[in-house]
Amino acid sequence: MPHPSSKHSVQFGSDASTAWKPGGLIIREKEPLNLEFPFSNLQTVITPTNQFFVRSHFPVPSISAEDWRLEVTGEVDAPFKLSYDELRRLPAETRSATIECAGNGRAFLVPKAKGVLWETGAVGNANWTGVRLSTVLQRAGVKPQALEAVFQGADSGVSEEPKSPGVIYFERSLPLTKANRPEVLLAYQMNGQDLTREHGFPVRLVVPGWFGMASVKWLNKITLTATPFNGFWQTLEYAYFQDSPGGPSLVALSEMAVKATIAQPVFHETIASRTVARVCGAAWSGENEIDSVELSMDGGTRWVTAQLLGEPVPYSWRLWEYDWQTPARPGRYQLKARARDKTGEVQPSSRDQSRLGYMINHTVPLEIELV
Amino acid sequence: MPHPSSKHSVQFGSDASTAWKPGGLIIREKEPLNLEFPFSNLQTVITPTNQFFVRSHFPVPSISAEDWRLEVTGEVDAPFKLSYDELRRLPAETRSATIECAGNGRAFLVPKAKGVLWETGAVGNANWTGVRLSTVLQRAGVKPQALEAVFQGADSGVSEEPKSPGVIYFERSLPLTKANRPEVLLAYQMNGQDLTREHGFPVRLVVPGWFGMASVKWLNKITLTATPFNGFWQTLEYAYFQDSPGGPSLVALSEMAVKATIAQPVFHETIASRTVARVCGAAWSGENEIDSVELSMDGGTRWVTAQLLGEPVPYSWRLWEYDWQTPARPGRYQLKARARDKTGEVQPSSRDQSRLGYMINHTVPLEIELV
């Protein structure tokens, strides 16, 4: 497969207020390791690996490529184990995909939600290289009665949740309808380099379009099941009650929601009045293409349309920017960005409290100071 | 249908140490109302209504028979609402069924479990009169794609569990395979009298063989669904993680487990040595028939077989007794009862911690004092 084309080198103009601001990741937790991309650093459509957010649930495992095996078992005709060398010899492809943590934006929630308090940067867009999951599933011969594939990482421990089932692995399932799609990869490279330990070395699942919890790192086992899997990480965590004909029903998180986030200006930035200030950021929407990004500089009363940069790339965020002619009147201004996708979905203006600490895509004002 | 036959009048002999001990229910909580049968009062195979345990999750609703309607909706050809008079005119039957709360025995758990701390008496056996659920489902015309029926009670409120979805009703689902079985009733009478308020007036579901949470009280709505229902009361409550091919998977509680409980003698009772002491109690096993009850008077080393009284009645517990020739040596003795059902299931000797505060059927010693 070809390397991502030149449309992936999209970046903001270097002539504006968006010049590269070097800086490390924000440490949210050291153990387990939870690191956030400072979203104001957004400069290129591809997030550099050393800027990509890290979400861990347990200590980062240390796995050698020589010892690693991927076990494929359960409802398959021919269970087998795959070595790292074998995987690397299978047909590979590279595709870019945006991965957002389901709790990204949690720091903005009132009342305060449980979990890591991310601001806007538990999201990134990388080039992932690996083998289609469907290639490996076909080799195993998935039985007709199989419904889901359960992915187990090598990371394990005891959750703080009192109802958790003791020592557990991080694991999540996919319905086969998604698992067999061409975009789902067993990835061993990120941005052209072998995965780093914290990003899942030697192999991670990459599930484009879905929140990050689906992209299981340190993948070591795939189990095909004939019944729905209700594991800890898709019931007591990464799930919430949604209305259903029978009443509220617990549903595992899956696809990312439509969302635009402002990278520049930054929170409480001081900007000159009667000048041009570049407002820029990124927008994404699960499995759908972004249609437009609108901006409001008055807290949501009037809206203008931002310019989308480059071309749409499936499963990747889209950079956008807007040159704001700042008004004459000094004072505090509230900036909001609002994305719409091609299916007509728009970011909501208020929080759906039923989502608990997940799937946070309502428009959040960013305050700046005009002087 | 005939009234329960004479085999339902089984009771312990009045010549022994099991003479009727009058006494009220044990108050575990006043609001919501949670009352326990003092199991040492067990005397007859049918539990008198005023001795039957009460389990509530929210305040007891007050419903008039005139205003009550049962709504049948969802995946049905002809949704309808049924009045109390209409229900009472449908063909009815009476059957006895044992109902045990899934948390019965929780007071014995170490470490202490969350929830109402029942001893042994959150269980009872009553005659239930009502209409087969299948009769009402047939009238609605269940569509082929329907998988489950969701039962909503009129009781509602906010659970203390932080992840609960706000104000909710008590509701539970049944797979249609169970819902259509002849033993599942829309009951309006208990032991020959109209249901009392605390037992679900005007109508409750009775699901013989299953733990009590399935027998939804104050029933007012049945919704047929084409997808599995993952309501609060079958995920965050009344469920636990069980091993599955993919790893631990959350499963809603359903069938009661095999269990025998000693009614007499009572905890720390003083009994004469070199005499005959009657040991008696009841045994039940979900949808299966009890095969035998064994007793140990030495904490589990030697076992003898108790006598089962009367004849087996499907879904009803079986009384049993044993005349113990007490030994000469005074001191503390540990009595244990152990039931086996016709499928070969036997009570375990130790607690399966994965079950959290539910499905407590391991053998628990009862200490008495020989003098």
XYZ file of C-alpha atoms in Angstrom:
742
model
C 0.000 0.000 0.000
C 1.219 3.541 -0.682
C 2.486 5.722 2.071
C 0.023 8.425 3.105
C -0.016 10.980 0.339
C 0.944 14.605 0.459
C -2.514 15.568 1.665
C -1.347 14.251 5.031
C 1.244 16.953 5.335
C -1.460 19.537 5.978
C -0.415 22.134 8.549
C -1.344 25.578 9.705
C 0.305 28.545 8.015
C 3.553 29.507 9.729
C 2.842 33.188 9.174
C 0.142 33.405 11.831
C -0.052 33.199 15.577
C 0.166 29.420 15.422
C 3.930 29.080 15.312
C 5.190 25.827 16.830
C 5.270 25.890 20.592
C 7.475 23.080 21.780
C 6.479 21.408 25.013
C 6.133 18.030 26.624
C 3.033 16.064 27.366
C 0.911 16.999 30.389
C 1.274 14.402 33.118
C -2.169 13.458 34.418
C -0.951 10.339 36.220
C 2.429 8.674 36.440
C 1.174 5.215 37.488
C -0.749 4.149 35.537
C 0.792 6.346 32.855
C -1.671 8.943 31.563
C -0.208 11.740 29.444
C -2.033 14.446 27.546
C -1.166 16.238 24.324
C -1.129 20.007 24.973
C -3.736 20.689 22.312
C -2.444 24.209 21.727
C 0.631 22.498 20.212
C -1.494 21.272 17.295
C 0.447 22.201 14.192
C 0.279 19.355 11.695
C -2.451 16.961 10.737
C -0.283 14.073 11.919
C 0.507 14.182 15.629
C 4.180 13.412 16.296
C 4.532 10.201 18.309
C 6.242 11.958 21.198
C 3.263 14.344 21.375
C 0.566 11.663 21.158
C -1.508 11.201 24.323
C -1.013 8.045 26.386
C -3.864 6.288 28.203
C -3.040 3.324 30.452
C -5.177 1.411 32.925
C -2.408 -0.676 34.507
C 1.405 -0.565 34.542
C 2.886 -0.522 31.026
C 3.963 -4.100 30.245
C 7.406 -4.848 28.863
C 7.182 -7.384 26.040
C 9.930 -8.611 23.727
C 9.103 -9.106 20.061
C 10.735 -12.552 20.232
C 8.494 -13.787 23.043
C 5.303 -12.169 21.810
C 2.547 -14.353 20.352
C -0.925 -13.426 19.223
C -3.337 -16.222 20.106
C -6.498 -16.499 17.995
C -9.020 -18.810 19.629
C -12.674 -19.424 20.490
C -15.283 -19.883 17.762
C -12.766 -20.531 14.970
C -12.027 -23.590 12.838
C -8.279 -23.438 13.371
C -6.981 -21.742 16.513
C -3.382 -20.637 16.120
C -0.620 -18.469 17.502
C 1.148 -15.901 15.423
C 4.686 -14.680 16.055
C 5.875 -11.130 15.541
C 7.989 -12.124 12.528
C 5.034 -13.924 10.969
C 2.830 -10.896 11.451
C 5.428 -8.593 9.910
C 5.594 -10.816 6.820
C 1.829 -10.527 6.151
C 0.532 -7.886 3.694
C 0.566 -4.532 5.464
C -0.957 -1.138 4.915
C -0.675 2.302 6.416
C -3.626 4.503 7.197
C -4.060 7.546 9.355
C -6.677 7.485 12.082
C -7.706 9.818 14.862
C -7.947 8.222 18.280
C -9.713 10.076 21.077
C -10.041 8.882 24.653
C -13.708 8.511 25.630
C -13.025 10.754 28.643
C -11.363 13.576 26.695
C -12.719 16.913 28.007
C -13.635 15.506 31.417
C -11.975 18.427 33.226
C -14.795 20.658 31.961
C -17.609 18.639 33.503
C -19.684 19.995 36.369
C -20.319 18.185 38.649
C -16.826 16.723 38.535
C -16.737 13.269 36.948
C -14.787 10.231 38.090
C -11.694 9.362 36.084
C -8.645 11.048 34.593
C -9.360 14.786 34.263
C -8.278 15.408 30.681
C -8.644 18.851 29.121
C -8.855 18.775 25.318
C -5.726 16.800 24.390
C -6.565 13.131 24.967
C -6.761 12.859 21.203
C -4.311 12.512 18.344
C -4.048 11.549 14.697
C -1.300 9.167 13.600
C -0.286 6.991 10.694
C -0.712 3.366 11.677
C 0.986 0.532 9.821
C -0.049 -3.064 10.217
C -2.052 -6.022 8.987
C -5.796 -5.950 8.513
C -7.485 -7.760 11.382
C -9.733 -9.461 8.818
C -6.681 -11.140 7.252
C -5.847 -12.855 10.534
C -9.482 -13.710 11.299
C -9.855 -15.307 7.859
C -6.792 -17.446 8.491
C -8.415 -18.760 11.690
C -11.724 -19.446 9.955
C -14.405 -17.708 11.986
C -17.371 -20.015 12.620
C -20.823 -18.833 11.471
C -22.149 -18.572 15.031
C -19.424 -16.114 16.103
C -20.803 -12.678 16.983
C -17.932 -10.786 18.524
C -14.161 -10.791 18.817
C -12.701 -10.129 22.266
C -9.282 -8.455 22.344
C -7.066 -8.968 25.366
C -4.096 -6.780 26.194
C -1.137 -7.960 28.250
C -1.765 -5.187 30.789
C -3.492 -6.379 33.955
C -4.234 -5.487 37.550
C -7.079 -4.757 39.943
C -9.456 -1.902 39.182
C -10.464 0.503 41.959
C -14.129 -0.203 41.166
C -15.463 -2.352 44.058
C -17.571 -4.575 41.776
C -14.650 -5.445 39.504
C -13.844 -9.147 39.110
C -10.424 -9.193 40.847
C -7.260 -9.257 38.740
C -8.254 -8.582 35.156
C -6.712 -7.814 31.813
C -7.673 -4.821 29.783
C -9.992 -6.248 27.165
C -12.736 -5.086 24.846
C -14.842 -6.694 22.168
C -15.907 -5.655 18.687
C -18.927 -6.933 16.798
C -17.701 -8.870 13.762
C -19.368 -6.309 11.506
C -16.742 -3.807 12.655
C -13.902 -6.281 13.221
C -14.024 -7.375 9.574
C -13.908 -3.875 8.151
C -10.770 -3.011 6.163
C -9.759 -0.069 8.367
C -9.266 -2.176 11.498
C -5.569 -2.974 11.840
C -3.181 -5.028 13.910
C -0.690 -2.183 13.999
C 3.020 -2.517 14.718
C 4.126 0.901 13.529
C 3.076 4.424 14.373
C 4.196 7.303 12.179
C 6.681 5.080 10.381
C 8.467 3.746 13.452
C 7.925 0.597 15.487
C 5.442 1.204 18.281
C 6.912 2.556 21.490
C 6.260 0.662 24.715
C 3.670 3.134 25.962
C 1.785 2.998 22.662
C 1.469 -0.775 22.748
C 4.683 -2.446 21.565
C 4.841 -4.875 19.924
C 1.289 -4.831 18.509
C -1.895 -2.898 19.188
C -5.319 -3.044 17.686
C -6.320 0.165 15.911
C -10.073 0.680 15.495
C -10.533 3.822 13.384
C -13.722 5.746 14.138
C -14.100 4.405 17.663
C -13.020 5.876 20.966
C -9.556 4.848 22.097
C -10.614 2.140 24.547
C -11.362 -0.079 21.524
C -7.769 0.155 20.245
C -6.377 -2.411 22.677
C -2.636 -2.012 23.279
C -0.152 -4.852 23.961
C -2.592 -7.172 22.180
C -1.921 -10.834 22.909
C -5.176 -12.710 22.439
C -8.277 -12.614 20.240
C -11.222 -14.793 21.277
C -14.201 -15.212 18.977
C -17.438 -15.596 20.959
C -20.944 -16.717 20.055
C -22.555 -14.577 22.758
C -22.208 -10.873 23.524
C -19.177 -10.185 25.720
C -19.988 -8.060 28.788
C -16.481 -7.525 30.131
C -15.599 -5.055 32.854
C -14.313 -2.440 30.388
C -17.555 -2.343 28.452
C -20.022 -2.461 31.364
C -18.730 -0.967 34.613
C -16.322 1.256 32.665
C -16.665 2.761 29.168
C -20.435 2.304 29.106
C -23.459 4.345 30.093
C -27.226 4.014 30.251
C -29.046 4.987 27.094
C -32.787 5.162 26.525
C -34.234 2.070 24.904
C -37.812 0.832 24.372
C -37.599 -1.126 27.634
C -36.064 1.713 29.648
C -32.486 2.862 30.319
C -30.110 0.166 29.074
C -26.342 -0.037 29.556
C -24.516 0.332 26.225
C -20.775 0.045 25.655
C -19.121 3.105 24.145
C -18.141 2.691 20.527
C -17.980 5.394 17.842
C -16.491 8.813 18.536
C -18.899 11.751 18.514
C -18.738 14.791 16.216
C -16.441 17.386 17.746
C -14.295 20.424 16.988
C -11.622 21.659 19.358
C -9.829 25.005 19.325
C -6.027 24.833 19.468
C -5.342 28.553 19.103
C -5.866 30.978 20.741
C -5.338 29.461 24.157
C -7.372 29.835 27.326
C -7.156 33.405 28.707
C -4.840 34.484 25.916
C -4.505 38.245 25.523
C -5.221 39.393 21.968
C -5.072 42.849 20.441
C -8.347 44.429 19.378
C -8.747 45.605 15.747
C -6.314 43.045 14.409
C -6.387 39.613 12.786
C -6.159 36.671 15.151
C -5.989 33.204 13.709
C -8.431 30.755 15.317
C -7.575 27.165 14.441
C -8.062 23.618 15.534
C -9.190 20.182 14.436
C -12.541 18.439 13.960
C -13.513 14.761 13.700
C -16.597 12.585 13.786
C -16.219 8.850 14.339
C -16.823 7.036 11.090
C -18.177 10.096 9.287
C -16.695 12.938 7.307
C -16.686 16.471 8.703
C -19.002 18.763 6.766
C -18.293 22.114 8.398
C -16.891 23.848 11.438
C -18.540 27.001 12.735
C -17.105 29.470 15.195
C -18.728 31.890 17.573
C -16.789 34.698 19.273
C -19.713 35.840 21.422
C -20.459 32.694 23.396
C -22.815 31.181 20.850
C -25.065 33.936 19.471
C -23.559 34.552 16.030
C -21.648 31.928 14.072
C -19.174 32.103 11.182
C -17.796 29.273 9.072
C -14.168 28.225 9.383
C -12.039 27.046 6.475
C -11.349 23.314 6.333
C -7.722 22.619 5.351
C -6.534 19.936 2.956
C -8.800 17.137 1.788
C -10.938 14.750 3.839
C -9.124 11.550 4.840
C -11.375 8.783 6.175
C -11.102 8.300 9.952
C -8.729 11.265 10.317
C -9.457 14.596 11.825
C -9.596 17.694 9.666
C -7.645 20.822 10.476
C -9.528 24.103 10.199
C -8.729 27.776 10.649
C -10.333 31.200 10.562
C -8.881 34.689 10.492
C -10.782 36.646 13.073
C -10.988 40.400 12.622
C -11.009 41.239 16.302
C -13.506 43.909 17.369
C -12.701 47.314 18.805
C -14.283 46.803 22.191
C -11.841 45.354 24.748
C -12.953 42.796 27.268
C -13.551 39.123 27.704
C -14.816 37.094 24.722
C -16.086 33.544 24.652
C -15.002 31.487 21.649
C -16.848 28.327 20.662
C -16.301 25.841 17.847
C -19.069 23.616 16.539
C -18.613 20.816 14.028
C -21.191 19.195 11.771
C -20.658 15.953 9.905
C -22.005 14.729 6.563
C -24.808 12.800 8.286
C -26.101 16.092 9.764
C -24.923 15.429 13.307
C -23.952 18.638 15.103
C -22.236 19.123 18.433
C -24.801 19.744 21.156
C -24.704 23.014 23.081
C -25.252 21.387 26.476
C -24.100 18.315 28.280
C -26.090 15.098 28.241
C -25.619 14.125 31.905
C -26.541 10.507 31.250
C -23.147 10.024 29.599
C -21.411 10.293 32.998
C -17.721 11.010 32.349
C -17.664 9.847 28.723
C -18.303 11.082 25.194
C -17.861 14.740 25.999
C -18.604 16.716 22.839
C -20.836 19.609 23.854
C -19.520 23.029 22.889
C -17.332 24.436 25.650
C -16.496 28.159 25.665
C -12.869 29.242 25.554
C -12.364 32.651 27.181
C -9.873 35.152 25.813
C -9.114 38.793 26.644
C -9.166 41.526 24.020
C -7.021 44.515 24.910
C -57.529 -24.973 38.022
C -57.740 -26.901 41.297
C -56.600 -25.383 44.520
C -53.236 -26.738 45.701
C -53.782 -30.268 46.851
C -53.322 -31.729 50.279
C -49.633 -32.331 49.655
C -49.269 -28.591 50.187
C -50.341 -28.879 53.787
C -47.037 -30.530 54.701
C -45.782 -29.413 58.107
C -43.379 -30.491 60.778
C -44.682 -32.790 63.526
C -46.074 -30.840 66.456
C -44.637 -33.381 68.904
C -41.054 -32.224 68.539
C -39.037 -29.159 69.386
C -40.495 -27.309 66.394
C -43.692 -26.028 68.002
C -44.911 -22.774 66.452
C -43.038 -19.761 67.703
C -45.103 -16.703 66.902
C -43.146 -13.602 66.003
C -43.114 -10.708 63.622
C -40.850 -10.118 60.691
C -37.321 -8.843 61.298
C -37.036 -5.206 60.198
C -33.902 -4.788 58.095
C -34.928 -1.406 56.731
C -38.051 0.690 57.164
C -37.590 2.849 54.060
C -37.373 1.211 51.622
C -39.285 -1.564 53.366
C -37.155 -4.680 53.830
C -38.538 -7.320 56.187
C -37.167 -10.784 56.876
C -38.960 -13.993 57.796
C -37.491 -15.347 61.046
C -36.533 -18.650 59.474
C -36.780 -20.482 62.809
C -40.563 -19.871 62.499
C -40.702 -22.280 59.557
C -43.551 -24.652 60.326
C -45.584 -25.276 57.188
C -44.608 -25.723 53.580
C -46.653 -22.624 52.688
C -45.371 -19.445 54.313
C -48.215 -17.369 55.755
C -48.478 -14.043 53.935
C -47.846 -12.041 57.102
C -44.613 -14.028 57.581
C -43.388 -13.713 53.995
C -40.255 -11.601 53.535
C -40.573 -8.189 51.864
C -37.915 -6.763 49.548
C -38.355 -3.204 48.248
C -35.980 -0.923 46.376
C -38.043 2.262 46.564
C -41.050 3.445 48.602
C -44.022 1.061 48.307
C -46.385 2.572 45.722
C -50.090 2.916 46.420
C -52.140 1.838 43.412
C -55.901 1.465 43.093
C -57.261 -1.513 41.172
C -59.542 0.866 39.246
C -56.696 3.041 37.987
C -54.250 0.226 37.307
C -53.464 -0.744 33.729
C -50.967 -3.217 32.362
C -49.451 -1.865 29.159
C -48.065 -4.424 26.688
C -45.926 -2.755 24.047
C -42.737 -2.898 21.984
C -42.187 -5.686 19.453
C -45.821 -6.825 19.341
C -48.458 -6.789 16.595
C -51.153 -5.245 18.782
C -50.061 -3.150 21.771
C -52.825 -2.887 24.362
C -53.646 -1.961 27.921
C -55.345 -4.379 30.251
C -57.486 -3.344 33.221
C -57.580 -5.160 36.538
C -61.119 -6.428 35.884
C -60.102 -7.716 32.456
C -57.134 -9.539 33.951
C -59.295 -11.104 36.642
C -61.675 -12.444 33.994
C -58.913 -14.325 32.135
C -58.297 -18.025 32.869
C -56.371 -18.257 36.120
C -54.385 -20.873 37.955
C -52.777 -21.296 41.325
C -49.329 -22.713 41.863
C -46.938 -22.633 44.742
C -43.467 -21.224 44.209
C -40.503 -20.487 46.417
C -39.062 -17.012 46.051
C -35.643 -16.229 47.497
C -33.941 -12.861 47.454
C -30.609 -13.041 45.610
C -28.935 -11.519 48.688
C -30.378 -13.970 51.209
C -27.588 -15.015 53.610
C -25.561 -11.855 53.047
C -25.076 -11.311 56.803
C -22.752 -14.333 56.815
C -20.337 -12.983 54.231
C -16.792 -12.010 55.155
C -15.698 -9.449 54.076
C -19.014 -7.711 54.595
C -20.963 -7.249 51.374
C -22.894 -4.180 50.233
C -26.677 -4.401 50.488
C -29.360 -5.490 52.938
C -27.781 -7.844 55.496
C -30.265 -10.704 55.462
C -29.695 -13.804 57.589
C -31.491 -16.895 56.262
C -35.086 -15.668 55.950
C -35.254 -13.628 52.750
C -37.094 -16.589 51.276
C -40.633 -17.949 51.377
C -42.996 -20.314 49.607
C -46.503 -19.154 48.736
C -49.472 -20.085 46.593
C -49.748 -17.607 43.754
C -52.935 -17.153 41.758
C -53.024 -15.359 38.448
C -52.935 -15.506 34.681
C -50.153 -17.116 32.707
C -47.912 -14.441 31.269
C -47.927 -16.378 27.979
C -51.708 -15.822 27.686
C -51.241 -12.061 27.712
C -48.192 -12.172 25.423
C -50.136 -14.257 22.908
C -52.932 -11.710 22.905
C -50.410 -8.984 22.005
C -48.867 -11.076 19.233
C -45.147 -11.160 19.906
C -43.153 -10.437 16.745
C -40.593 -13.035 15.596
C -37.653 -10.706 16.224
C -38.525 -10.233 19.914
C -35.889 -11.660 22.247
C -36.845 -10.460 25.698
C -39.715 -9.045 27.684
C -38.934 -6.129 30.014
C -41.118 -5.820 33.116
C -41.516 -2.417 34.740
C -42.834 -1.922 38.246
C -44.521 1.270 39.422
C -41.855 1.730 42.115
C -39.246 4.330 41.245
C -36.537 6.550 42.674
C -32.804 7.226 42.552
C -30.392 4.443 43.439
C -27.429 5.166 45.705
C -25.107 3.723 43.047
C -23.235 6.686 41.499
C -23.415 5.291 37.960
C -27.185 4.826 38.053
C -29.183 6.626 35.345
C -31.058 9.120 37.563
C -34.688 8.450 38.471
C -35.491 4.912 37.418
C -38.185 2.321 37.812
C -37.502 -1.124 39.123
C -37.424 -3.267 36.009
C -36.033 -6.575 34.856
C -36.196 -8.598 31.683
C -36.772 -12.261 30.928
C -35.704 -14.103 27.800
C -38.821 -15.198 25.933
C -37.831 -18.828 26.482
C -38.579 -18.318 30.172
C -41.347 -15.724 29.787
C -43.449 -18.152 27.733
C -43.176 -21.024 30.187
C -46.448 -22.048 31.861
C -45.228 -21.432 35.425
C -44.669 -17.687 34.915
C -47.726 -15.843 36.232
C -49.222 -12.399 36.405
C -50.302 -12.954 39.995
C -53.035 -11.040 41.798
C -53.477 -13.358 44.763
C -51.097 -14.766 47.339
C -52.213 -17.627 49.554
C -55.819 -17.168 48.462
C -56.109 -13.469 49.234
C -55.612 -10.423 47.029
C -52.000 -9.266 47.118
C -51.130 -6.896 49.925
C -49.556 -3.558 49.050
C -46.078 -4.607 50.130
C -46.284 -7.792 48.062
C -47.155 -5.932 44.876
C -50.852 -5.038 44.787
C -52.573 -5.091 42.403
C -50.413 -7.376 40.207
C -46.927 -8.796 40.374
C -44.971 -11.023 38.087
C -44.075 -14.385 39.628
C -41.108 -16.150 38.031
C -40.832 -19.559 39.707
C -37.295 -20.930 39.875
C -35.611 -17.529 39.665
C -34.342 -15.265 42.394
C -36.890 -12.768 43.661
C -35.631 -9.758 41.698
C -37.256 -11.326 38.600
C -40.715 -11.342 40.198
C -41.397 -7.651 39.577
C -43.973 -6.187 41.960
C -46.519 -3.435 41.118
C -46.175 -4.479 37.483
C -47.487 -1.862 35.082
C -45.688 -2.327 31.778
C -44.284 -5.125 29.615
C -42.072 -4.127 26.689
C -40.972 -6.718 24.142
C -37.495 -5.948 22.800
C -35.491 -7.215 19.840
C -32.157 -6.613 21.591
C -30.882 -7.731 24.993
C -31.993 -5.363 27.734
C -29.145 -4.208 29.976
C -31.112 -2.298 32.594
C -29.642 -1.044 35.862
C -31.134 -3.934 37.886
C -29.466 -6.572 35.736
C -26.054 -4.946 35.272
C -24.959 -2.660 38.115
C -27.200 -4.579 40.541
C -28.220 -8.251 40.537
C -25.375 -9.269 38.218
C -21.803 -10.446 38.631
C -18.815 -11.336 36.509
C -18.633 -14.951 35.410
C -15.866 -16.663 33.478
C -16.491 -16.879 29.749
C -14.287 -17.798 26.759
C -13.423 -14.123 26.290
C -12.741 -13.449 29.967
C -14.906 -12.354 32.912
C -18.301 -11.274 31.570
C -21.133 -9.598 33.463
C -24.173 -11.895 33.695
C -27.553 -11.024 35.188
C -28.686 -13.245 38.032
C -31.442 -15.651 37.110
C -32.076 -19.115 38.562
C -31.869 -19.783 42.301
C -29.033 -22.031 43.450
C -29.383 -25.344 45.299
C -29.648 -24.690 49.030
C -30.835 -26.158 52.320
C -31.403 -24.011 55.389
C -31.822 -25.144 58.991
C -34.859 -23.734 60.801
C -34.467 -25.681 64.042
C -32.476 -25.750 66.249
C -31.625 -22.060 66.328
C -28.258 -20.345 66.574
C -26.627 -20.949 69.987
C -29.606 -23.018 71.204
C -28.928 -25.115 74.305
C -29.808 -28.783 73.782
C -29.639 -31.702 76.188
C -27.055 -34.383 75.503
C -28.202 -38.026 75.136
C -31.628 -37.064 73.867
C -33.432 -36.677 70.550
C -33.322 -33.207 69.004
C -35.249 -32.560 65.841
C -33.228 -30.827 63.135
C -35.475 -29.459 60.402
C -35.598 -26.947 57.603
C -36.305 -26.464 53.920
C -34.397 -27.037 50.681
C -34.885 -25.711 47.148
C -33.035 -25.539 43.856
C -34.218 -23.096 41.205
C -35.938 -25.003 38.449
C -34.814 -28.416 39.685
C -36.123 -30.973 42.126
C -34.340 -31.601 45.403
C -32.754 -35.046 45.506
C -31.456 -35.180 49.061
C -30.509 -33.156 52.100
C -27.553 -34.212 54.215
C -26.698 -33.017 57.689
C -23.451 -32.817 59.563
C -23.306 -32.237 63.307
C -19.506 -32.016 63.430
C -18.861 -29.089 61.124
C -18.710 -31.112 57.933
C -16.753 -34.312 58.610
C -19.528 -36.913 58.813
C -22.855 -36.563 57.048
C -26.263 -38.215 57.544
C -29.320 -38.066 55.308
C -32.398 -36.134 56.379
C -35.955 -37.223 55.606
C -37.722 -35.255 52.902
C -41.343 -34.549 53.861
C -44.365 -34.762 51.555
C -43.990 -35.012 47.803
C -41.967 -32.838 45.434
C -43.920 -29.869 44.061
C -42.285 -28.122 41.098
C -40.733 -24.754 42.003
C -41.537 -25.186 45.700
C -39.153 -25.870 48.478
C -39.189 -29.210 50.245
C -39.355 -29.487 54.017
C -36.990 -31.965 55.620
C -36.256 -33.183 59.137
C -33.966 -35.484 61.066
C -34.102 -36.818 64.604
C -30.658 -36.347 66.029
C -29.576 -38.648 68.839
C -27.450 -36.116 70.630
C -24.079 -37.388 71.869
C -22.969 -37.698 75.468
C -20.136 -35.187 75.297
C -21.276 -31.625 76.130
C -19.872 -28.662 74.272
C -20.296 -26.641 71.121
C -21.390 -28.434 67.937
C -21.492 -27.118 64.394
C -24.517 -28.166 62.354
C -24.492 -27.946 58.576
C -27.116 -28.801 55.971
C -26.231 -29.618 52.370
C -28.746 -30.096 49.565
C -28.313 -31.916 46.278
C -30.684 -31.640 43.357
C -31.677 -34.158 40.668
C -29.150 -32.683 38.225
C -26.350 -33.538 40.692
C -25.695 -29.971 41.822
C -24.563 -29.830 45.457
C -24.108 -26.830 47.717
C -20.465 -25.771 47.765
C -18.547 -25.821 51.032
C -16.901 -22.435 50.473
C -17.864 -19.082 49.104
C -17.281 -18.133 45.476
C -16.102 -14.542 46.033
C -16.820 -13.565 42.430
C -20.525 -13.567 43.245
C -20.115 -10.428 45.376
C -23.193 -10.144 47.642
C -25.441 -12.471 45.621
C -26.340 -16.138 45.245
C -25.123 -17.166 48.664
C -25.523 -20.934 48.940
C -22.328 -22.279 50.468
C -22.813 -24.354 53.603
C -22.751 -22.138 56.684
C -22.283 -23.728 60.131
C -24.929 -23.212 62.804
C -23.496 -23.454 66.307
C -25.425 -25.036 69.160
C -24.492 -25.933 72.754
C -24.957 -29.437 74.149
C -25.289 -29.546 77.933
